[in-house]
XYZ file of C-alpha atoms in Angstrom:
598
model
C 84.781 98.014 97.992
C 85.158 97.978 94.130
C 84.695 94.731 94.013
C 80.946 94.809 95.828
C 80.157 97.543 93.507
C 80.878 95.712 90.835
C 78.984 92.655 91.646
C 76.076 95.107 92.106
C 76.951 96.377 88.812
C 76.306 93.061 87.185
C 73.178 92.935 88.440
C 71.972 96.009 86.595
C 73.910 94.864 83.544
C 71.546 91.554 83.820
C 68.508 93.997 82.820
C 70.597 96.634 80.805
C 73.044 94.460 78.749
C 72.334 96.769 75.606
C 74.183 99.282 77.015
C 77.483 98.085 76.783
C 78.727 100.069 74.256
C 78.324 103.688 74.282
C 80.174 106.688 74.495
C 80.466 110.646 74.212
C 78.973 111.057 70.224
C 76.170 109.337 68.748
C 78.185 108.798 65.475
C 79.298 105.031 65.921
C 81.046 105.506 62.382
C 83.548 107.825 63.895
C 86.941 106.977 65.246
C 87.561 107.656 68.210
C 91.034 108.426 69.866
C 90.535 108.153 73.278
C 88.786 104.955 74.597
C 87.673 103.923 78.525
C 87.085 100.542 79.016
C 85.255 100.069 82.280
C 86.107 97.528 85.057
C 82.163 96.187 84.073
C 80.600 98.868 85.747
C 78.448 101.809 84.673
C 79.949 105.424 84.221
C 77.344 106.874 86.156
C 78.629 104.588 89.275
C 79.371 107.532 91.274
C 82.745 106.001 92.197
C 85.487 105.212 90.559
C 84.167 104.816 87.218
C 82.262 107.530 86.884
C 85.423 109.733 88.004
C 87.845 108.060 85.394
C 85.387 108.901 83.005
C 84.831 112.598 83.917
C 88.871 112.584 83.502
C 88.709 110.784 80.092
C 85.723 113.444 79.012
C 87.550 116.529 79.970
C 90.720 115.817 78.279
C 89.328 114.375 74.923
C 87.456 118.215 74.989
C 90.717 120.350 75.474
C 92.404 118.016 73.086
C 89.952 117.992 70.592
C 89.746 113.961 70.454
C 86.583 112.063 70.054
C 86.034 109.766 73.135
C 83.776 106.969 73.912
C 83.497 103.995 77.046
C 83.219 100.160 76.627
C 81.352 98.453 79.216
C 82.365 94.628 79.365
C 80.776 91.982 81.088
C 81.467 90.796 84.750
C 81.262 87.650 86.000
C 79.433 86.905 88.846
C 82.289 87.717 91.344
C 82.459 91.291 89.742
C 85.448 90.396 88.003
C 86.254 90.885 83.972
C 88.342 88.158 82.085
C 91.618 89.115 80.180
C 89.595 87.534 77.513
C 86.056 89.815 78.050
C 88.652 92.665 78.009
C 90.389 92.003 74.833
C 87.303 92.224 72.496
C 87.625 95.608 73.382
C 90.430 96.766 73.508
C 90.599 95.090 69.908
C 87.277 97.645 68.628
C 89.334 100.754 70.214
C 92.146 99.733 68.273
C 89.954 98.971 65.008
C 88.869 102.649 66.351
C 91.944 104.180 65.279
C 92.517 104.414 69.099
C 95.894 106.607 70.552
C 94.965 105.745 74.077
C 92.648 103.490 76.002
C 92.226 104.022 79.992
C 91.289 101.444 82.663
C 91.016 101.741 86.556
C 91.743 99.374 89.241
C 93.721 96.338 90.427
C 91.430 93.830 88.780
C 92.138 95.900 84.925
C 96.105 95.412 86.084
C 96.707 91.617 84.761
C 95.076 92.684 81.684
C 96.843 95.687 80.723
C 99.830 93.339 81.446
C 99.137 90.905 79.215
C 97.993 92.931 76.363
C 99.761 95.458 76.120
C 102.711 93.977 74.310
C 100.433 92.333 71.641
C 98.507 95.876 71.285
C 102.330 97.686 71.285
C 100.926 100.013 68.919
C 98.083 101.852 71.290
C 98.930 103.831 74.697
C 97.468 102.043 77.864
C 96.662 104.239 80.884
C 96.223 102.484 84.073
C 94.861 104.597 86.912
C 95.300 102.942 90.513
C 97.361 100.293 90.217
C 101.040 98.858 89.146
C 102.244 96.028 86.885
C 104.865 93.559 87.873
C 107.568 95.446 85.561
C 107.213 98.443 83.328
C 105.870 98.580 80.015
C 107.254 100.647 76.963
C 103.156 101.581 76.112
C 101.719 101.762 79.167
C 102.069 104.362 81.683
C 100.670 104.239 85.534
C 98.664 106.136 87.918
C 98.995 105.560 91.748
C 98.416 107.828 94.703
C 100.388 109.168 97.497
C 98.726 106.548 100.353
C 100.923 107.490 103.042
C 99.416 111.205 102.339
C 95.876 110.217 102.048
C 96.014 108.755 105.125
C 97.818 111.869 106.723
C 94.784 113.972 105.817
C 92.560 111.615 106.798
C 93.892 111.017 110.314
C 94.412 115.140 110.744
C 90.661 115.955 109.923
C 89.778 112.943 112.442
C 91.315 115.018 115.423
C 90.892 118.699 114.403
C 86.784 117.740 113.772
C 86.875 117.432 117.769
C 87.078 113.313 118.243
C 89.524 111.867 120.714
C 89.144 108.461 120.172
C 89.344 106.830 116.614
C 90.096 103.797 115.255
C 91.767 102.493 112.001
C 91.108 98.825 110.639
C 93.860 97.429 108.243
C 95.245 94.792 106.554
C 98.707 93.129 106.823
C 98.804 91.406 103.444
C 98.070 94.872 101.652
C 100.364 97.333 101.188
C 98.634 100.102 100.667
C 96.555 99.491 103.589
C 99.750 99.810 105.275
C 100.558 103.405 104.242
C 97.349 104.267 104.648
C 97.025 103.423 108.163
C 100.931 104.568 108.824
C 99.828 108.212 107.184
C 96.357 107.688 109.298
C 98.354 107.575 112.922
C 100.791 110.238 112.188
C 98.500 112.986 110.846
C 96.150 111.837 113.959
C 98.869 112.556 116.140
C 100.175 115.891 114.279
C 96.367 117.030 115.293
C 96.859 116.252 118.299
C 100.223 117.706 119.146
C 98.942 120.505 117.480
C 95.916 120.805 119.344
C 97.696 119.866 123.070
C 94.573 116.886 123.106
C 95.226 113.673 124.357
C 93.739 110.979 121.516
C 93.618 107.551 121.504
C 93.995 105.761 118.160
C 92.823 101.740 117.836
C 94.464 99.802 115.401
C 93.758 96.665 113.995
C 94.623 94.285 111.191
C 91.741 91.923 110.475
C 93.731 89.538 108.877
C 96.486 89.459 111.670
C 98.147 86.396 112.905
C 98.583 88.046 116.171
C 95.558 89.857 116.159
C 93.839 90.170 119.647
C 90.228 89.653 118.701
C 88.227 86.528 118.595
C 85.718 85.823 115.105
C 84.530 82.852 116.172
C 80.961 83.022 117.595
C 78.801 80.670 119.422
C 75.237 79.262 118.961
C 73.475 77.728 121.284
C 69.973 76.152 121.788
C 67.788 77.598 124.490
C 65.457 75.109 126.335
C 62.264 76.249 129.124
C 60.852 74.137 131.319
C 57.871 72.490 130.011
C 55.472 73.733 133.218
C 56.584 77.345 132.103
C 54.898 77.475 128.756
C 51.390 78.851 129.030
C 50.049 77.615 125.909
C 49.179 74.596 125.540
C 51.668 72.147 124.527
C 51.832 68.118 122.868
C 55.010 65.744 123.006
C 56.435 64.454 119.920
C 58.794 61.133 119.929
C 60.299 60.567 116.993
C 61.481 56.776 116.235
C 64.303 56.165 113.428
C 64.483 60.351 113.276
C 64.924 64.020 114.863
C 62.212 66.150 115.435
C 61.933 64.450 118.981
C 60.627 67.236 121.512
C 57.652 69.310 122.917
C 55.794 71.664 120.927
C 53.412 74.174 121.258
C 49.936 73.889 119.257
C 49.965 75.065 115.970
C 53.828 74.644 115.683
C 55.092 73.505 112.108
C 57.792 70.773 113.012
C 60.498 69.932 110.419
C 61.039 65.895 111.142
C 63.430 64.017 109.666
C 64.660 59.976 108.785
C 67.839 58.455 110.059
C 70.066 57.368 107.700
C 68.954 54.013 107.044
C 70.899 50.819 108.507
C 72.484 48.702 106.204
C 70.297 46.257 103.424
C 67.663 48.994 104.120
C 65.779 52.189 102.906
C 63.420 54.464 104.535
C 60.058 53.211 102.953
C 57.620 55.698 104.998
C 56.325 57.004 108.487
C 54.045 55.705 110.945
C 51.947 57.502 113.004
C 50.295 56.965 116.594
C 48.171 58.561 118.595
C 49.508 58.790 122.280
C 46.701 60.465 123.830
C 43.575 58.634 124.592
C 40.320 59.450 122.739
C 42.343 61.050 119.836
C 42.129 59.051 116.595
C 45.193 58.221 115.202
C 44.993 59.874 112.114
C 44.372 63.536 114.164
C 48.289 63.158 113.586
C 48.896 65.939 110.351
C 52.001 65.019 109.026
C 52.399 66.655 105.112
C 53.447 63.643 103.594
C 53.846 59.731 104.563
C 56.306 58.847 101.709
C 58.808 61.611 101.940
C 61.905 61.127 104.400
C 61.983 64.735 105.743
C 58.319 66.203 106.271
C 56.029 68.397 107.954
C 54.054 68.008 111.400
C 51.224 70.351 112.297
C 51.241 69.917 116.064
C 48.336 69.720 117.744
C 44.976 67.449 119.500
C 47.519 65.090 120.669
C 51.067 64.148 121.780
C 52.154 61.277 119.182
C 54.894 58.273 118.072
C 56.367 59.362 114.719
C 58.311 56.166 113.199
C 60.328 55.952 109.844
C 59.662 52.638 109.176
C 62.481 50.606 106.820
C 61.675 48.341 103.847
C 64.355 45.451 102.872
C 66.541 46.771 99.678
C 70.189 45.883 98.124
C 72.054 48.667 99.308
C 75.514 49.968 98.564
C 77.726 52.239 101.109
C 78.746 55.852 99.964
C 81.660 56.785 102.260
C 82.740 59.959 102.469
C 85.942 60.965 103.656
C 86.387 58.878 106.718
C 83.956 60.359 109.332
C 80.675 59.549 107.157
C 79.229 56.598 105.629
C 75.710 56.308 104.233
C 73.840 53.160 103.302
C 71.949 53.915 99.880
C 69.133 52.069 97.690
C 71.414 50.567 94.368
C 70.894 52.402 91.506
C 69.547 55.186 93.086
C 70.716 59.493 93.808
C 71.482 60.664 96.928
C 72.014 64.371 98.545
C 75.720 64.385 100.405
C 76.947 67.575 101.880
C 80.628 67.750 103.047
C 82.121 67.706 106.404
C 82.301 71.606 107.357
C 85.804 72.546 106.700
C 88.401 73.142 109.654
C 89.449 76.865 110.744
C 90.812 78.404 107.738
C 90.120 76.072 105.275
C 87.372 75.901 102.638
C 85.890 73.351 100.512
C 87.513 72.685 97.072
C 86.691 69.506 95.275
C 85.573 65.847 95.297
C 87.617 63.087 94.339
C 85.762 60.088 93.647
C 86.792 56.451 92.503
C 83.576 56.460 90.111
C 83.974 59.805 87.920
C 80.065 59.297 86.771
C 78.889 59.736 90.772
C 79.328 62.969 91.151
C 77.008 65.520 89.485
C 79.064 68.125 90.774
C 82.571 68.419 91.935
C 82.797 71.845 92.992
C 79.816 71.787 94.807
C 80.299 70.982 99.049
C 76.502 69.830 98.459
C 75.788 67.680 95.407
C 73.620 64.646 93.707
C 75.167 61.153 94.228
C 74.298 59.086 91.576
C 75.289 54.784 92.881
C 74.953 51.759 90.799
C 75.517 48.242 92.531
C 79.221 48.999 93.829
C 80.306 50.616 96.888
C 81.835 54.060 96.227
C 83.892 56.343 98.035
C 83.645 60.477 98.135
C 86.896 62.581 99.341
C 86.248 65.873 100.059
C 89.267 68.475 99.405
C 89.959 71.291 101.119
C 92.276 74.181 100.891
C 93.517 76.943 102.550
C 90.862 79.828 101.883
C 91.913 83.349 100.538
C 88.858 84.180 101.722
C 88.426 84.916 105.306
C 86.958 82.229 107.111
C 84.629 82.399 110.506
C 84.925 79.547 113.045
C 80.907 78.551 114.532
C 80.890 76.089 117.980
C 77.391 75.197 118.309
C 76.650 73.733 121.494
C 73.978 71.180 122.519
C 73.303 70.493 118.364
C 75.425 69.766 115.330
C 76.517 72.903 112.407
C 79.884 73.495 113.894
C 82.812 74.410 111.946
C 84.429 77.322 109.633
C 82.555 79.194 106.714
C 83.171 81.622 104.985
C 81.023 84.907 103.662
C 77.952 83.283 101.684
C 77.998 79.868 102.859
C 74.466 78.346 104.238
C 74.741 76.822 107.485
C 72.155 74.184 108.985
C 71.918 73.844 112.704
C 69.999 71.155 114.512
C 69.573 71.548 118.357
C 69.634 68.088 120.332
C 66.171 66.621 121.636
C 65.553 68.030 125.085
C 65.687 66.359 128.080
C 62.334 64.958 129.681
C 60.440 68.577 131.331
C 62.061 70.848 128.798
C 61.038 72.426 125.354
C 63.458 73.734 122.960
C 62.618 77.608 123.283
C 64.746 79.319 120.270
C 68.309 79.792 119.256
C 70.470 82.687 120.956
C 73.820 83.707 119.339
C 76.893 85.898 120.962
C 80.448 86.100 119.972
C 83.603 85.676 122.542
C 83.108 89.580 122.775
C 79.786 89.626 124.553
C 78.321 91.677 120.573
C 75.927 90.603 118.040
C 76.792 88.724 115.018
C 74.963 90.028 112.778
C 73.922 86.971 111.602
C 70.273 86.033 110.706
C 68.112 83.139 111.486
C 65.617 81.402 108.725
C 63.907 80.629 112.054
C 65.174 81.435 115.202
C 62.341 79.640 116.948
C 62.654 76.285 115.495
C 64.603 73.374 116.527
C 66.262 73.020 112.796
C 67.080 75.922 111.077
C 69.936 77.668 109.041
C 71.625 80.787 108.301
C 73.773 82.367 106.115
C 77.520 83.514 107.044
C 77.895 87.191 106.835
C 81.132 89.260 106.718
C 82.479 89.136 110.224
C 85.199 91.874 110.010
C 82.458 94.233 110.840
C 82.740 92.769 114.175
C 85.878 95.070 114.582
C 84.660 97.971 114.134
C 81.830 97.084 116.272
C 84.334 96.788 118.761
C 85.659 99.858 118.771
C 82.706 101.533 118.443
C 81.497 99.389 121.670
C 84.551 100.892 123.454
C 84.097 104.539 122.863
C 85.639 104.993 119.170
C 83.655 108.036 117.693
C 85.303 107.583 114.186
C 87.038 104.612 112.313
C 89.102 104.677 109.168
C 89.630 101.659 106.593
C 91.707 103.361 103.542
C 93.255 100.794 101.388
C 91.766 97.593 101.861
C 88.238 95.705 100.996
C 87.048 95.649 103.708
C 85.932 99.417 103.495
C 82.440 98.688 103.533
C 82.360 96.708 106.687
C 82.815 100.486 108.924
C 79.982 101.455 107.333
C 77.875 98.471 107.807
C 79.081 98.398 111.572
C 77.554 102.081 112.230
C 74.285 101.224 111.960
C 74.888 98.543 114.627
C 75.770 101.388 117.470
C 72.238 102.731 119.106
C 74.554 105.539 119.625
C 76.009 108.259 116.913
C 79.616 106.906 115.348
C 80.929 107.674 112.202
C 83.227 105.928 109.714
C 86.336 107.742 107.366
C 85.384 106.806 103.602
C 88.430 107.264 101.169
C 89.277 107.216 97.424
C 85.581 108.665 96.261
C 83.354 110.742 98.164
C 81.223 108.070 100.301
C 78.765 110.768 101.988
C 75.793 108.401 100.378
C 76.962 105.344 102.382
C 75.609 107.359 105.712
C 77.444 107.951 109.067
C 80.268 109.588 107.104
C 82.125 111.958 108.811
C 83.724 112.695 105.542
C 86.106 111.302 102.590
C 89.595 111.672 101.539
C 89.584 111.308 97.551
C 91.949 109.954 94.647
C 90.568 112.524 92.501
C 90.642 109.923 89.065
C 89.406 113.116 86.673
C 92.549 115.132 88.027
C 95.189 112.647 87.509
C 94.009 110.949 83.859
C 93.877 114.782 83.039
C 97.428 115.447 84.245
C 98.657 112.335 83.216
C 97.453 112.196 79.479
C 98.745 115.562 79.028
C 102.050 114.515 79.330
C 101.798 110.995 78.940
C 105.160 109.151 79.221
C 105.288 105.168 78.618
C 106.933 102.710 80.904
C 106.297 105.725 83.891
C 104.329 106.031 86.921
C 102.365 109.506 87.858
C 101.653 109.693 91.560
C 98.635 111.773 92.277
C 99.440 113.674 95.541
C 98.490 116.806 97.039
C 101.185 119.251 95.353
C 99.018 118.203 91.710
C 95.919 118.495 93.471
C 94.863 114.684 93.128
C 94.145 114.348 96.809
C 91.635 116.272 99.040
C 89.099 115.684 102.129
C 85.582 116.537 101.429
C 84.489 119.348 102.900
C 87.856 120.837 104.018
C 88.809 123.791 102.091
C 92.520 125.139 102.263
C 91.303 128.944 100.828
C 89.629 130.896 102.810
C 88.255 133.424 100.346
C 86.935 132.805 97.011
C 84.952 134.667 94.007
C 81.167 134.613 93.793
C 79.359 135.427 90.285
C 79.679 139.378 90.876
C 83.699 139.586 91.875
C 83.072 139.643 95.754
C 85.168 138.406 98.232
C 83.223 135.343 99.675
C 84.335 133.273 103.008
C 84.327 129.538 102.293
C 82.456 127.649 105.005
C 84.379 125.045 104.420
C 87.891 126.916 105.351
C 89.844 125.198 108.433
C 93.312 127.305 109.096
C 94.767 124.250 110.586
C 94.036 121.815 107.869
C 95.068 124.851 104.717
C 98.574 124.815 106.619
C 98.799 121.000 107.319
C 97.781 120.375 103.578
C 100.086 123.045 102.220
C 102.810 121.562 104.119
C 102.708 118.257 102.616
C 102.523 120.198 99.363
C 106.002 121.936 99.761
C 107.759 118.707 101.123
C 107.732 120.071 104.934
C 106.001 117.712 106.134
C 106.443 114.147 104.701
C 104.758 111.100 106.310
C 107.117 107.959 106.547
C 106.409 104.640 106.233
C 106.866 103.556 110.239
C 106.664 100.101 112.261
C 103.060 101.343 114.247
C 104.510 98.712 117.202
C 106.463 100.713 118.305
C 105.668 104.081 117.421
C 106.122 106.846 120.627
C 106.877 109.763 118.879
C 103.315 111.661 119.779
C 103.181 113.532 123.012
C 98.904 113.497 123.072
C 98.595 110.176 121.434
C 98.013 106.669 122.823
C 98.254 103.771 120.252
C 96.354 100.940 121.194
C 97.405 98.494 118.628
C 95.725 95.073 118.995
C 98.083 92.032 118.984
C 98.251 89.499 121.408
């Protein structure tokens, strides 16, 4: 989730870049002693940010320091360099800086690295850990286990008795989350006597039982069922074979030429009698993939060869394409098997290639045959298997890849209708067409781990939690999927603006930097838990009675009796959730866990 804010970040940064460096006085010839260097994003972020800097603003006031923020650049992924970083963290220190804060995982490996070089300034890090401890840098992490607790109580006692938590096995603090998530769920529901079932996933699973792979398909109608008026297309030496309704914009494409030839241009025939020839609209004669306006007559489309000296590109060893000598040629890669993901090209001519990283790139031949090896590696990014029947496109993508589908020429009778799309779970996938309704189209791969939560929502679920992991924002984006009410759990900032939020358990930044600065201690971590206040569900109050402007006695709304106790309980120590193996937890009387392996 920080990380998609971020990127958005960037994108504001692209029009703002001048404000990079600002802060809490005007006077840019004072020091300052207090310094917050952002993870690239704004203060006014209304996340994490934002609450770091309230923190870093309220103690610089009842110290009496000066205080400012740096704003560094991000790189397209969101992310800030060590490098970006250090400029800096080398002004706060020109500064006269005592202490410079950061916030999140991504600010970790630079703290780590310069700290020791800037031993002379005091680094807080809020949110994260280093490897090993540092003599000028102190920590700030939060009580996970407890979060989740609080999280999982409000769940029940807000009168849902089926919920949902979505996880991830290779991070840890999605781990405590979820373990505090199932045992406050179940102290709720103990407490309440009300049978509640709890679904639990890990998206990123071995053994998870759930299917991303999806499924496209080409649709064909019988010819005699259209009631417009359709034309038949052949295509000779190319795709775009089929029948069309009038007025249709085909895409039609050349063959690959054969060997010792190139494509030269097309041909067009009339096939109905008493239409002209040249009633055939094609956008261009000379260009191997053009348009056809269909209409006045079905017609014989040929890509007609000329004789050249032609060299082979192969690539890999499933592909090999005749090309023109001395001439550039457009070569895509192979889609990558499940789980892996396009890395490089290795080439025996380093001059071919006009890019290396690219799966789609210019190929650049002289008079020698060349050959292209594309390299792939296991992806750290989830990857989504695609089958498409009846048509090529298959294979695994991840999040942001374009995908081109082609759907094989009908058989004689039948028109190619449009493309439907379903995954092994009978849902949507959320994934959008260019053109649904033509024979050749493409798409691009979406985030599939919404599919979960779609899941769950699809069997009843009323809430889901995702605490600890980045796939946070996938919940959210799976609510608006449900024609019926659901709601996700948002956690570490208030996320009431994301919509369908039942509410938010929050890392309260501004609490802990406050706390932690006070009494800062190098080489230490400060946990932010709820006996120093630095955790708390929105809209659950644990007083009942508070002060209004005139000295009443005023009943907070927001007061629940069961939640004050359950949150002053993990405050005094009496109740302390444990980090437990979820397979085989039976320790609930009221609830089920339905945790998905196979």
């Amino acid at each position: 989730m920080k990380k998609l804010l971020s990127v958005f970040l960037v994108l504001v940064l692209a029009v703002c870049g001048s404000i990079a460096l600002v802060g809490c006085s005007k006077n840019n010839g004072k020091n300052f002693e207090l310094v917050f260097i952002t993870d690239g994003g704004t203060v006014s972020d209304g996340a994490y940010n934002q609450n770091a800097w309230n923190g870093v603003t309220e103690y610089a006031g009842s110290a009496g320091m000066n205080c400012r923020y740096y704003q560094p650049s991000a790189d397209e992924n969101g992310d800030v360099s060590t490098q970006e970083v250090e400029k800096y963290v080398k002004l706060a220190k020109d500064g006269k800086a005592q202490y410079i804060v950061m916030q999140g995982e991504k600010m970790a490996t630079a703290v780590s690295e310069l700290a020791p070089a800037y031993s002379d300034v005091n680094f807080l890090l809020v949110d994260a850990k280093l490897d090993a401890p540092q003599e000028n840098v102190m920590t700030i992490t939060f009580d996970n286990m407890q979060a989740g607790f609080l999280a999982g109580y409000t769940s029940v006692v807000k009168g849902n008795n089926k919920i949902g938590y979505v996880g991830s096995v290779s991070d840890e603090s999605s781990a405590d989350y979820g373990a505090g998530f199932v045992q406050g769920a179940a102290y709720a529901a103990d407490e309440l006597g009300t049978p509640v079932i709890c679904d639990y996933a890990n998206y990123d699973a071995q053994d998870l039982n759930y299917d991303y792979s999806f499924t496209i398909r080409p649709v064909y109608q019988k010819v005699e069922d259209c009631k417009e008026q359709t034309f038949k297309v052949n295509v000779v030496n190319g795709i775009g074979s089929g029948v069309y309704t009038e007025g249709e914009n085909v895409t039609v494409t050349a063959n690959p030429a054969p060997e010792g030839k190139a494509f030269d241009h097309w041909e067009v025939k009339s096939d109905t009698e008493g239409v002209k020839d040249k009633k055939v609209n094609i956008s261009s004669d000379k260009k191997s993939t053009m348009n056809l306006l269909v209409g006045d007559c079905d017609c014989t489309i040929t890509a007609v060869w000329k004789d050249v000296k032609t060299v082979k590109i192969a690539v890999g060893d499933k592909d090999t394409y005749n090309v023109e000598e001395n001439s550039t040629t457009w070569i895509s890669a192979p889609p990558a098997e499940s789980s892996m993901v396009f890395d490089h090209w290795e080439c025996d001519d380093k001059n071919a290639v006009e890019d290396v990283n690219a799966s789609s790139t210019n190929v650049t031949v002289t008079d020698k045959d060349i050959t292209l090896t594309p390299v792939y590696v296991r992806s750290e990014a989830p990857t989504f298997d695609v089958v498409v029947e009846n048509g090529t496109g298959s294979g695994s993508y991840i999040n942001g890849d374009y995908v081109q589908v082609v759907a094989d020429a009908p058989q004689d009778g039948y028109m190619f209708y449009k493309w439907e799309n379903v995954d092994n779970q009978g849902l949507s996938t959320g994934i959008a067409m260019k053109n649904e309704y033509c024979y050749i189209t493409d798409f691009e791969m979406i985030d599939r781990y919404s599919s979960i939560a779609e899941k769950m929502y699809d069997d009843g679920v009323q809430v889901v939690f995702v605490g600890g992991n980045s796939q946070a924002d996938s919940i959210f984006t799976a609510t608006w999927k449900i024609s019926h009410q659901v709601y996700a759990f948002g956690y570490g900032y208030d996320q009431s603006d994301m919509g369908n939020c039942l509410s938010s358990v929050v890392n309260d930044y501004r609490v802990a930097i406050v706390n932690a600065l006070s009494d800062y201690k190098g080489a230490t971590e400060y946990v932010g838990n709820c006996a120093n206040g630095c955790l708390y569900v929105v809209g659950m109050s644990t007083v009942e009675l508070y002060k209004d402007s005139e000295g009443n006695d005023v009943k907070d709304e927001n007061y629940n009796e069961g939640y004050a106790k359950v949150y002053n309980s993990l405050v005094d120590g009496s109740i302390v959730p444990t980090n437990i193996d979820l397979r085989t937890f039976n320790s609930s009387k009221c609830l089920t866990l339905d945790y998905w392996v196979k």
